Coordinates of C-alpha atoms and ligand atoms in Angstrom, one line a residue:
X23 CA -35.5 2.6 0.9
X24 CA -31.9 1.7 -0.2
X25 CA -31.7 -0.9 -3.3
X26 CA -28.3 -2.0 -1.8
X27 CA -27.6 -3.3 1.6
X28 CA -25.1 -1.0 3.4
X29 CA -21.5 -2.3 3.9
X30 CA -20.1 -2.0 7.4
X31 CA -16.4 -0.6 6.5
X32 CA -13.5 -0.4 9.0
X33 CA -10.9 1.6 7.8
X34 CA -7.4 1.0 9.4
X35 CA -5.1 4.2 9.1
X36 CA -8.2 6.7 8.4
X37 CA -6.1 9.7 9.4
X38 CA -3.5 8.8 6.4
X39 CA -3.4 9.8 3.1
X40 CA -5.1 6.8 2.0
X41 CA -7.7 6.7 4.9
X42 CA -8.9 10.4 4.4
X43 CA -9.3 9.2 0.6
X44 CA -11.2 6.0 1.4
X45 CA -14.0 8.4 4.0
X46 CA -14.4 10.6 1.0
X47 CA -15.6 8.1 -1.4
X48 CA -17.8 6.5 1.7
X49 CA -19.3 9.7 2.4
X50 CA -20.2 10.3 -1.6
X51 CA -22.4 6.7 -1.1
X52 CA -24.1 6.7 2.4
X53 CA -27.2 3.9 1.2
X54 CA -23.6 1.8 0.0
X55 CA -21.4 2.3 3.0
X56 CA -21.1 3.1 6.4
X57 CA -16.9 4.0 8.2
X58 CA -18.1 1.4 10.9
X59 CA -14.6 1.9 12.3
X60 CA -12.2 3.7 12.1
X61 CA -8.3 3.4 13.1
X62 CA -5.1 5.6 13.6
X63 CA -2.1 5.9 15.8
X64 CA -1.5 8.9 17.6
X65 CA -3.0 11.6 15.6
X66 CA -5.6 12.2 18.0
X67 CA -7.3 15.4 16.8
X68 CA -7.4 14.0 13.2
X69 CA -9.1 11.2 14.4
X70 CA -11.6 13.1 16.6
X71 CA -12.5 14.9 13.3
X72 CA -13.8 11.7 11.2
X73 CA -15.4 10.4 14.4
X74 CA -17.6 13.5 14.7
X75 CA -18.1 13.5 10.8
X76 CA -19.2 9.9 10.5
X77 CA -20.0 8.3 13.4
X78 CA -18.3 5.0 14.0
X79 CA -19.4 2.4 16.3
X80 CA -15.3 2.0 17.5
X81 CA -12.5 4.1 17.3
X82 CA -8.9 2.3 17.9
X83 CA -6.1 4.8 18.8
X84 CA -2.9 2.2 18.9
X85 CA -1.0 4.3 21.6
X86 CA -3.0 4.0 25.2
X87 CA -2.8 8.3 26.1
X88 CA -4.1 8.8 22.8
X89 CA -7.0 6.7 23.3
X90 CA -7.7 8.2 26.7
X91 CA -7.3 11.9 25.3
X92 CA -9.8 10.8 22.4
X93 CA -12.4 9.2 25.0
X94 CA -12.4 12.1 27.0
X95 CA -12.9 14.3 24.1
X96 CA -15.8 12.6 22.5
X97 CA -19.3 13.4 23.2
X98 CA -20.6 10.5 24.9
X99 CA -24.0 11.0 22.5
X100 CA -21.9 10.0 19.2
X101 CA -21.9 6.5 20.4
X102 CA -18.6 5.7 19.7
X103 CA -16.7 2.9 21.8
X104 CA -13.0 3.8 22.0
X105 CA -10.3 0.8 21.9
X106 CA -6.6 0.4 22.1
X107 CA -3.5 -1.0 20.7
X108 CA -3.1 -4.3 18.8
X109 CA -5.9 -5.9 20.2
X110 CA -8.5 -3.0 19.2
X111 CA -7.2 -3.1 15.9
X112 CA -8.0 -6.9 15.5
X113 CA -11.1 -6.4 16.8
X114 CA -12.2 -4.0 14.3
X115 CA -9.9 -6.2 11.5
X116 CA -12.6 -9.7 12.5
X117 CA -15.1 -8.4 13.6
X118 CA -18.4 -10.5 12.4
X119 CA -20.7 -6.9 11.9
X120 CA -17.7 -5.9 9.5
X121 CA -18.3 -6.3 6.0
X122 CA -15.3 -4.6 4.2
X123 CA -11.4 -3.6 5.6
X124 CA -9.1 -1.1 4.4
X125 CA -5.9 -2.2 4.9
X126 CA -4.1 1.6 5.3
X127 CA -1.7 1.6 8.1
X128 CA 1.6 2.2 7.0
X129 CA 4.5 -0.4 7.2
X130 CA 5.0 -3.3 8.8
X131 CA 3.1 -2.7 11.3
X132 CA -0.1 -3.5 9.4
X133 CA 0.3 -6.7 8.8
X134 CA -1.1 -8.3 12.1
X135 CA -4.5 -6.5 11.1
X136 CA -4.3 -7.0 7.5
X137 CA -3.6 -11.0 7.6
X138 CA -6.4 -11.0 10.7
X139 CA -8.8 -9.5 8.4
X140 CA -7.7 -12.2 5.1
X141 CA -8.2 -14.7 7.9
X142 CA -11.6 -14.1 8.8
X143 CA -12.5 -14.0 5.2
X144 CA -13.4 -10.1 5.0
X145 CA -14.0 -8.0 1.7
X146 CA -9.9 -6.9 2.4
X147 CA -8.9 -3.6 0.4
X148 CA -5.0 -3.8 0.7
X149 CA -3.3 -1.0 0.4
X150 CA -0.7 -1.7 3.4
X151 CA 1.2 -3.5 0.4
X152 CA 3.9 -4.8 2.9
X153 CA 1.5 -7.4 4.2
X154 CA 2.2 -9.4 0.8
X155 CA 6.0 -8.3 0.9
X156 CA 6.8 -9.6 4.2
X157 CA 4.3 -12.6 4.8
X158 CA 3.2 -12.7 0.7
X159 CA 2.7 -16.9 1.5
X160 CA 1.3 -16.7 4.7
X161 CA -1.4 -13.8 3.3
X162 CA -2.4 -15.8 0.1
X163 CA -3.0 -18.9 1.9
X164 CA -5.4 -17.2 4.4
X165 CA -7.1 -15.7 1.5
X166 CA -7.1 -18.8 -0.2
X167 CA -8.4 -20.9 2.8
X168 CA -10.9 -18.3 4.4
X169 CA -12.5 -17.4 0.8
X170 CA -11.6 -13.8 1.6
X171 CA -12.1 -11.1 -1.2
X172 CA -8.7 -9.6 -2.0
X173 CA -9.2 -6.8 -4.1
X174 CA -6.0 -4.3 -4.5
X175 CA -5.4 -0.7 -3.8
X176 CA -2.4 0.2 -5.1
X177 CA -3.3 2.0 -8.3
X178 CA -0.7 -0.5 -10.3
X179 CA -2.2 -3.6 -9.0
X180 CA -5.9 -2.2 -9.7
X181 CA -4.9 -1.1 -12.9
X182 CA -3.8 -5.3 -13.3
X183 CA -6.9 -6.4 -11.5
X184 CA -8.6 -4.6 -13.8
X185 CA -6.5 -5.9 -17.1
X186 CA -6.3 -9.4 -16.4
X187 CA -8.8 -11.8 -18.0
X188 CA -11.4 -13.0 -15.5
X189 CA -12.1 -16.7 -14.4
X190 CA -15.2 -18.5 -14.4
X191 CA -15.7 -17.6 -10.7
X192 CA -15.3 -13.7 -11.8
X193 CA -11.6 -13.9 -9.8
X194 CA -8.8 -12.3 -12.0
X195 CA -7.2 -15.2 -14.1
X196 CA -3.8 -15.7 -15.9
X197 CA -4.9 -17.5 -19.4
X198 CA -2.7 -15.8 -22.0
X199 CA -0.7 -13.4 -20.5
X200 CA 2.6 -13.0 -21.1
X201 CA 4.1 -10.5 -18.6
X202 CA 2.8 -7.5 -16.4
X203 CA 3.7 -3.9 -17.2
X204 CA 4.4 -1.9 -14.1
X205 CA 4.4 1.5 -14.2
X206 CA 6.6 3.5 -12.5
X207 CA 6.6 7.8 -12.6
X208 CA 10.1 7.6 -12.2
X209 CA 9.8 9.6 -8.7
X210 CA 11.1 13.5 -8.1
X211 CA 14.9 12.3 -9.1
X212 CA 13.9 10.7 -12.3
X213 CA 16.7 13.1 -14.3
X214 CA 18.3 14.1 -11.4
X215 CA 22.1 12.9 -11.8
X216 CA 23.9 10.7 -9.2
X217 CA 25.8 13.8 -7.4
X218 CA 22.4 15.9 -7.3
X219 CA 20.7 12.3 -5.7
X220 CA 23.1 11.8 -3.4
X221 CA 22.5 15.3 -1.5
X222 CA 18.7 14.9 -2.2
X223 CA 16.8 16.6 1.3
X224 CA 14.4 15.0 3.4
X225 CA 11.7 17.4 1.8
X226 CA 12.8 17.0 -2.1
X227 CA 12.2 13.5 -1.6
X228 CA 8.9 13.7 -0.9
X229 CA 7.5 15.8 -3.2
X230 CA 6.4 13.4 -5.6
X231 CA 5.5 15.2 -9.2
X232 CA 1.9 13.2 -9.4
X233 CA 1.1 11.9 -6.4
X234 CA -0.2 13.5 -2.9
X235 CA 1.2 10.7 -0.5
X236 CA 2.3 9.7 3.0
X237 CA 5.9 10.6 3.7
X238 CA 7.3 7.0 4.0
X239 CA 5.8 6.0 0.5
X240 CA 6.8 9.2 -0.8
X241 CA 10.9 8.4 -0.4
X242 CA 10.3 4.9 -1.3
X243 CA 9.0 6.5 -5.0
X244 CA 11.7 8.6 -4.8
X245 CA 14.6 5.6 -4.0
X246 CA 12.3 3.2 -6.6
X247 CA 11.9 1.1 -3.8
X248 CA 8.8 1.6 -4.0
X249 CA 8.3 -0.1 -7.2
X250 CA 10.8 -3.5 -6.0
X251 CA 7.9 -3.7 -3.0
X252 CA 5.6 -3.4 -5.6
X253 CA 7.2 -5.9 -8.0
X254 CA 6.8 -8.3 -5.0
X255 CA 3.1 -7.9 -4.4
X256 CA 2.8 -8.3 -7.6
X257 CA 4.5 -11.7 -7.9
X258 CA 2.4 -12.6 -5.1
X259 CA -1.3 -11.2 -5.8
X260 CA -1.0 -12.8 -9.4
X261 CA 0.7 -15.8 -8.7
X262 CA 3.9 -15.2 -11.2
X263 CA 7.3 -15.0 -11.2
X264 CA 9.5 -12.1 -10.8
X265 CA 10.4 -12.4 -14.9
X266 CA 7.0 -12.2 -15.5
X267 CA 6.7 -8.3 -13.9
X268 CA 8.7 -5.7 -16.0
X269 CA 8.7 -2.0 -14.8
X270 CA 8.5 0.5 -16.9
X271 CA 9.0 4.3 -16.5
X272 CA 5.9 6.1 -17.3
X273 CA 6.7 10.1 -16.3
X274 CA 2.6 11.3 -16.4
X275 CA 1.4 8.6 -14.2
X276 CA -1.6 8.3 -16.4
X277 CA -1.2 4.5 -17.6
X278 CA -1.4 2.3 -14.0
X279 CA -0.3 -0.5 -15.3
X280 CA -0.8 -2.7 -18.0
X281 CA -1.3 -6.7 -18.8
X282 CA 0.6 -8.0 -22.4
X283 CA -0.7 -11.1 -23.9
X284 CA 0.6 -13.9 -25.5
X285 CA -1.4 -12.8 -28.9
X286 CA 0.4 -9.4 -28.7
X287 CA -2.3 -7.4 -26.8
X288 CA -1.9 -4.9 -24.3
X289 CA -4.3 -3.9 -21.7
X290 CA -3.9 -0.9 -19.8
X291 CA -5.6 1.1 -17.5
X292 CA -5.9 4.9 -17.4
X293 CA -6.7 8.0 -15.1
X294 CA -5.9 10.2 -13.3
X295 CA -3.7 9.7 -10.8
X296 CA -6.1 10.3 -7.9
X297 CA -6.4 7.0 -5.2
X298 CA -10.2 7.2 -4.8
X299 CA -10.4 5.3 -8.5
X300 CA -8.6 2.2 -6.9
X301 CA -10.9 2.6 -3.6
X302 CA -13.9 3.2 -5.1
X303 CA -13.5 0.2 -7.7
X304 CA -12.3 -1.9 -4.2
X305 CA -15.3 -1.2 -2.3
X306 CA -17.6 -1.5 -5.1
X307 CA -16.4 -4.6 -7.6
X308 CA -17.7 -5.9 -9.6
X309 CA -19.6 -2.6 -10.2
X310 CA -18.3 1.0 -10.4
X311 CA -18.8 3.9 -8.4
X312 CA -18.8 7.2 -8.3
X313 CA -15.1 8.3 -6.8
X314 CA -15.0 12.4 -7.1
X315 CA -12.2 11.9 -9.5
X316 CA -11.9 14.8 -12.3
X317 CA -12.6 12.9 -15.7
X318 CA -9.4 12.3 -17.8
X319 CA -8.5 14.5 -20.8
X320 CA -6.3 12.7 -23.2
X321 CA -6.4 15.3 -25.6
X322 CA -5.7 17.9 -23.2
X323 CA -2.9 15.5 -21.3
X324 CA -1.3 15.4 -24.7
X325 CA 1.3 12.6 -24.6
X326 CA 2.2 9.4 -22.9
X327 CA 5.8 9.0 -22.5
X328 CA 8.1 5.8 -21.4
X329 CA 11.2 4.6 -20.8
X330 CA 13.6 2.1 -18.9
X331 CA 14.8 2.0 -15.5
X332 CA 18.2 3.0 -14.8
X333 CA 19.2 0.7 -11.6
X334 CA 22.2 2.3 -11.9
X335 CA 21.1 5.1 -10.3
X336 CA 18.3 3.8 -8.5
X337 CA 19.4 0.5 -6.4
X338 CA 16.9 -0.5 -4.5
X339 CA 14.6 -1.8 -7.6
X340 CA 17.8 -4.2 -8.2
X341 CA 17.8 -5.0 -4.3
X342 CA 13.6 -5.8 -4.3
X343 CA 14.3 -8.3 -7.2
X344 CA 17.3 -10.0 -5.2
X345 CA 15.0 -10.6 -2.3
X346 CA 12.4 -12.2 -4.6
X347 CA 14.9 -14.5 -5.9
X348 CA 16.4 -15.0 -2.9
X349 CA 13.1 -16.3 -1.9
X350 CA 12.1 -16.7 2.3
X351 CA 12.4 -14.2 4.4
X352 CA 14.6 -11.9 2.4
X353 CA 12.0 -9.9 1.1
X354 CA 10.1 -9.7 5.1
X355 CA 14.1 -8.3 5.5
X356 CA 14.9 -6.3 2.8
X357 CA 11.1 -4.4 3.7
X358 CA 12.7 -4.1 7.5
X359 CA 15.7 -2.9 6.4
X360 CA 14.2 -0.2 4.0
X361 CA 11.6 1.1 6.8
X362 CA 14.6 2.3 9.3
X363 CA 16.7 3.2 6.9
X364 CA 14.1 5.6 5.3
X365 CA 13.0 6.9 8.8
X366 CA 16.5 7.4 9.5
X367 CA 16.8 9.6 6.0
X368 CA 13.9 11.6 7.1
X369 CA 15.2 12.3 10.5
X370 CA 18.4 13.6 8.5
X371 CA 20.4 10.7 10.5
X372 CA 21.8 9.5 6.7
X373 CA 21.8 10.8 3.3
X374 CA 19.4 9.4 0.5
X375 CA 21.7 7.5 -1.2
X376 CA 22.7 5.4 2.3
X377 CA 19.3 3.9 2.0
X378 CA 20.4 1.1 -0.5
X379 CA 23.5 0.7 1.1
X380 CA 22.0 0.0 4.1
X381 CA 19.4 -3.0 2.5
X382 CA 22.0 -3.7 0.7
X383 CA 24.4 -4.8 3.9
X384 CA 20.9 -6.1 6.0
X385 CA 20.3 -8.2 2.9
X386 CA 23.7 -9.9 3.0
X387 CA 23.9 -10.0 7.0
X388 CA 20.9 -11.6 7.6
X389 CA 20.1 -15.6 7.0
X390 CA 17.3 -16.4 4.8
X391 CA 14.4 -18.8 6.3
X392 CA 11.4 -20.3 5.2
X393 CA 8.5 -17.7 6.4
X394 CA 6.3 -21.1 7.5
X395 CA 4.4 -18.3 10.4
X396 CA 3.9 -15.3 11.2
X397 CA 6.8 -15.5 14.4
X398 CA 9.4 -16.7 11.7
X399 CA 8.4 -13.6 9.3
X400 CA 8.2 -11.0 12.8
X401 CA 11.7 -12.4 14.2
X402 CA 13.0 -11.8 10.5
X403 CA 11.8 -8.6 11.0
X404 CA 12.6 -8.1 14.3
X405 CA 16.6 -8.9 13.4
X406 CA 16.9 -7.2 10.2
X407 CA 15.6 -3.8 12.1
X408 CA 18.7 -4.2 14.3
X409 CA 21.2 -4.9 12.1
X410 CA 19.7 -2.3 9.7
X411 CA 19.8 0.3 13.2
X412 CA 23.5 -0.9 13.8
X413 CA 24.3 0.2 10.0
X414 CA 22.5 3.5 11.1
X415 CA 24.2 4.1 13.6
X416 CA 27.6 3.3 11.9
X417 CA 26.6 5.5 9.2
X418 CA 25.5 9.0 10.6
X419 CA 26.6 12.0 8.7
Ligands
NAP514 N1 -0.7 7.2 -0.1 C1 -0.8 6.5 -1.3 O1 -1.2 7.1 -2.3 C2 -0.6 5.0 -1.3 C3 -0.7 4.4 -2.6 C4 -0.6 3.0 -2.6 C5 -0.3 2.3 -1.5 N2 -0.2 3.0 -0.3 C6 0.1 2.2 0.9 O2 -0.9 2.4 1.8 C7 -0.4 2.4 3.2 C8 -0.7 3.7 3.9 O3 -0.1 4.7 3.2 P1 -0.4 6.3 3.4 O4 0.4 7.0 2.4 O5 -1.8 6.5 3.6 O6 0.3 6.5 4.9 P2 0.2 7.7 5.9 O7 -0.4 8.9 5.2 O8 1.6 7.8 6.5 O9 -0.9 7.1 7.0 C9 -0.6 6.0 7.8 C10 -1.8 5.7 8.6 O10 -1.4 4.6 9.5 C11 -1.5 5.0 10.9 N3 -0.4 4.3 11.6 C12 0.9 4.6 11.6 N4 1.6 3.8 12.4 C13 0.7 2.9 12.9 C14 0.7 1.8 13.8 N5 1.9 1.4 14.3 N6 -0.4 1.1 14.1 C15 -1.6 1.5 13.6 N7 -1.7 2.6 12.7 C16 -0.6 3.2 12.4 C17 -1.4 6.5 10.8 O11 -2.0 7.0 12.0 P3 -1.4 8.4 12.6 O12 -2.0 9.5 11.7 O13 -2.0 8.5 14.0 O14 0.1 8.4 12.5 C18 -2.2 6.8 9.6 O15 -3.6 6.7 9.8 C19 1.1 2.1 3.0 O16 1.3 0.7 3.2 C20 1.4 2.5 1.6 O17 2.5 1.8 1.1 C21 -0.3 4.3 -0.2

């Protein structure tokens, strides 16, 4: 028999880069954890795939044809229920047989799910980091009231997790510290001039030196914006201010992040940059798993390098820490503003370097409120996609 009790995980995004690195680490620990459910959007075949392979009590397919294609596709032995839309997601998000949730769809449209899941006090792996960007209040209060365990997935806010000192409750604490050093790689444009990043192609942007990711996360390394989201989380997963958080450029992607402290320490973790280390430590803290990630050689890497910013060429990192200071809803809008303006890069509608400009223009159109629910923060939303669609529009090349 099993020395630990299995975990029922439900795994929101499964078929994403994230989710198909989550269902690797489960399957390396079957008497630890079981993909209880699993969750995508449309990719229907992709999801059919991990359904056969592990065996979920529910499958959610958010769009209604691709949940009826992926009933009748499913052997009715496997067992699987298949549910629908919003309301299939929260189920699997709440439900009481659900022990652990990774938070893995993309965008803004993960919230609902994600905040459901802090609510009902779940084991909540967030890697959907615009939960904390858009509702940051909102989701900390939930966790806060609900006793919910929010442990990070984003490699930079692991790599802190992992730094900070811990409390007497074994919850990451603040005593000492000084500041948090983000790490940024710098993204594919890193020495690119301003000319050569203005023409930048849909497909240059997202091949990320380091990192195997979705597209959408992929342009957001390349803009930096990717760091301002994450300078937000940050501020809100460790309760400090946006002075607190300094980015710095670090090319191999080896150091995550690090934590200074006030005695002149610095704590950083390394690896490789491979997402099943921040899964594997999620699903397992306070112990440590196996995660299938190749050892690191230092010796073999050779050299760590770092350097500053340049928000010159890269706005959006300036634009992330406006919205914090800003405060409200700016940052639910500048998150808005960033997701249609980088769909509308990919679709070759704008150029790379409209991005900011776009933001930029939502940012200043749009009147900041206090985010005091989830309709204030979705409205915000809701308005800064249309002004940012407008701008589009206004905009094609
Ligand atoms: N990739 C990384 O290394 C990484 C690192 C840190 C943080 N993150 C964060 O993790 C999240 C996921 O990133 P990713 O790179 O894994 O994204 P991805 O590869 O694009 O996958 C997104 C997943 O979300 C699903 N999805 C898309 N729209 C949805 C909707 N409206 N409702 C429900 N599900 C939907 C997709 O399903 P379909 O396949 O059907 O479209 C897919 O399963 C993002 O918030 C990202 O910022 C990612």
């Amino acid at each position: 028999m099993s020395q630990f009790a299995q975990q029922a995980v439900s795994v929101l995004g499964s078929t994403g880069s994230i989710g198909v690195s989550t269902l690797d680490v489960i399957a390396r620990h079957p008497d630890r954890y079981r993909a209880w459910a699993l969750a995508a959007n449309t990719s229907v075949d992709a999801l059919r795939e991990q359904c056969l392979a592990h065996r979920p009590e529910y499958a959610v397919m958010m769009c209604p044809d691709s949940a009826e294609q992926l009933r009748s596709s499913l052997p009715a032995e496997l067992g699987t229920t298949v549910l629908q839309g919003e309301e299939g997601l929260l189920r699997i998000a709440t439900d009481a047989s659900v022990d652990a949730v990774m938070a893995a769809v993309v965008g803004a449209a993960g919230l609902p799910s994600a905040l459901a899941a802090a609510r009902a006090g779940k084991r909540v792996l967030l890697a959907n980091k615009e939960s904390l960007v858009m509702a940051g209040h909102l989701f900390m209060d939930a966790v806060h009231q609900s006793g919910a365990l929010l442990l990070p997935i984003d490699s930079e806010h692991n790599a802190i997790f992992q730094c900070l000192p811990v409390d007497r409750g074994g919850r990451p604490g603040r005593a000492g510290v000084s500041k948090v050093l983000l790490t940024a790689s710098g993204g594919p444009f890193r020495t690119w001039s301003a000319a050569q990043i203005a023409a930048a192609t849909p497909e240059q942007a997202c091949a990320h030196p380091n990192w195997d990711m979705g597209r959408k996360i992929s342009v957001d390394s390349a803009t930096l914006m990717n760091k301002g989201l994450e300078l937000i989380e940050a501020c809100w997963l460790f309760d400090l201010p946006a002075e607190q958080v300094e980015v710095v450029v670090h090319p191999q992607s080896i150091v995550h992040s690090m934590v200074q402290y006030d005695d002149g320490s610095v704590l950083a973790q390394l690896g490789n940059p491979d997402m099943r280390t921040p899964i594997a430590y999620g699903l397992a803290w306070p112990e440590r798993i196996d995660a299938g990630v190749a050892p690191l050689d230092l010796i073999a890497q050779g050299r760590l390098d770092f350097e500053a910013p340049d928000t010159g060429r890269f706005p959006c990192l300036r634009l992330a820490r406006e919205a914090v200071s800003a405060g409200g809803t700016a940052m639910a809008v500048c998150n808005a503003a960033n997701e249609v303006a980088v769909a509308a890069f990919l679709d070759g509608r704008i150029g790379f370097d409209t991005i900011p400009a776009i933001i930029e223009q939502t940012l200043a159109d749009i009147p900041v409120v206090e985010p005091d629910s989830l309709a204030v923060v979705e409205s915000a939303d809701a308005q800064a996609r249309a002004c940012a669609h407008t701008l589009v529009g206004k905009r094609k090349h």
